[in-house]
């Protein structure tokens, strides 16, 4: 799921033979509305700071993952980055002039920065030791993960030049397809942590559940 500008709608993908992108008001009071439906797998990435453009990646038959952009008013989708390598996890910089993404063109996934909307402008490597799942914090702070480490690097938004990456924390979290989030102030993270074998599973039995529920509703 991706929050819309103004936090009024959610953009998400559904499996309808292919991955299609839909949107709906966040309270689910209205119908689902198709945003991009076709013969390819389209996975939403992130909206531009002004909420007008959605960056997403596409998996088409016979090609690697490629990054596309599309106006959310149902305009024409355009290629942003398409090569023989896999490019995914697009993330708009806070000023909207850059898109960070992950690419395996070097043989392993690294974070890159590409100017936007002029794709003929600067393109800079942000990492050299591995990285995926970029997300921006405040200013030019860019977060990403490298295996079990959450990393941070300060990017000069005027030039795109990165500083030295720093380890924020480590842990056995499930990152997946950018399966984490960071608050707007960049100070708290929302993570998915798997249970260990020692923790096992629990079976919880609630007696008189209807009476308990009724009391909670009355309170």
Short mmCIF file of N, CA and C in Angstrom, two decimals, residues 68-71 73-78:
data_model
loop_
_atom_site.label_atom_id
_atom_site.label_comp_id
_atom_site.label_asym_id
_atom_site.label_seq_id
_atom_site.Cartn_x
_atom_site.Cartn_y
_atom_site.Cartn_z
N UNK A 68 9.06 2.72 -13.98
CA UNK A 68 8.19 3.58 -14.77
C UNK A 68 7.63 4.67 -13.86
N UNK A 69 7.12 5.72 -14.48
CA UNK A 69 6.40 6.76 -13.75
C UNK A 69 5.08 7.02 -14.47
N UNK A 70 4.09 7.51 -13.73
CA UNK A 70 2.77 7.75 -14.32
C UNK A 70 2.03 8.81 -13.50
N UNK A 71 1.45 9.83 -14.15
CA UNK A 71 0.61 10.77 -13.43
C UNK A 71 -0.59 10.04 -12.83
N UNK A 73 -3.46 11.10 -12.34
CA UNK A 73 -4.74 11.45 -12.98
C UNK A 73 -4.97 10.61 -14.23
N UNK A 74 -4.35 9.41 -14.21
CA UNK A 74 -4.50 8.43 -15.29
C UNK A 74 -3.91 8.91 -16.62
N UNK A 75 -2.75 9.53 -16.52
CA UNK A 75 -2.03 9.90 -17.72
C UNK A 75 -1.25 8.72 -18.28
N UNK A 76 -0.39 8.99 -19.24
CA UNK A 76 0.35 7.94 -19.90
C UNK A 76 1.58 7.55 -19.08
N UNK A 77 1.77 6.25 -18.88
CA UNK A 77 2.94 5.76 -18.16
C UNK A 77 4.17 5.91 -19.05
N UNK A 78 5.31 6.28 -18.43
CA UNK A 78 6.54 6.49 -19.15
C UNK A 78 7.68 5.72 -18.50
#
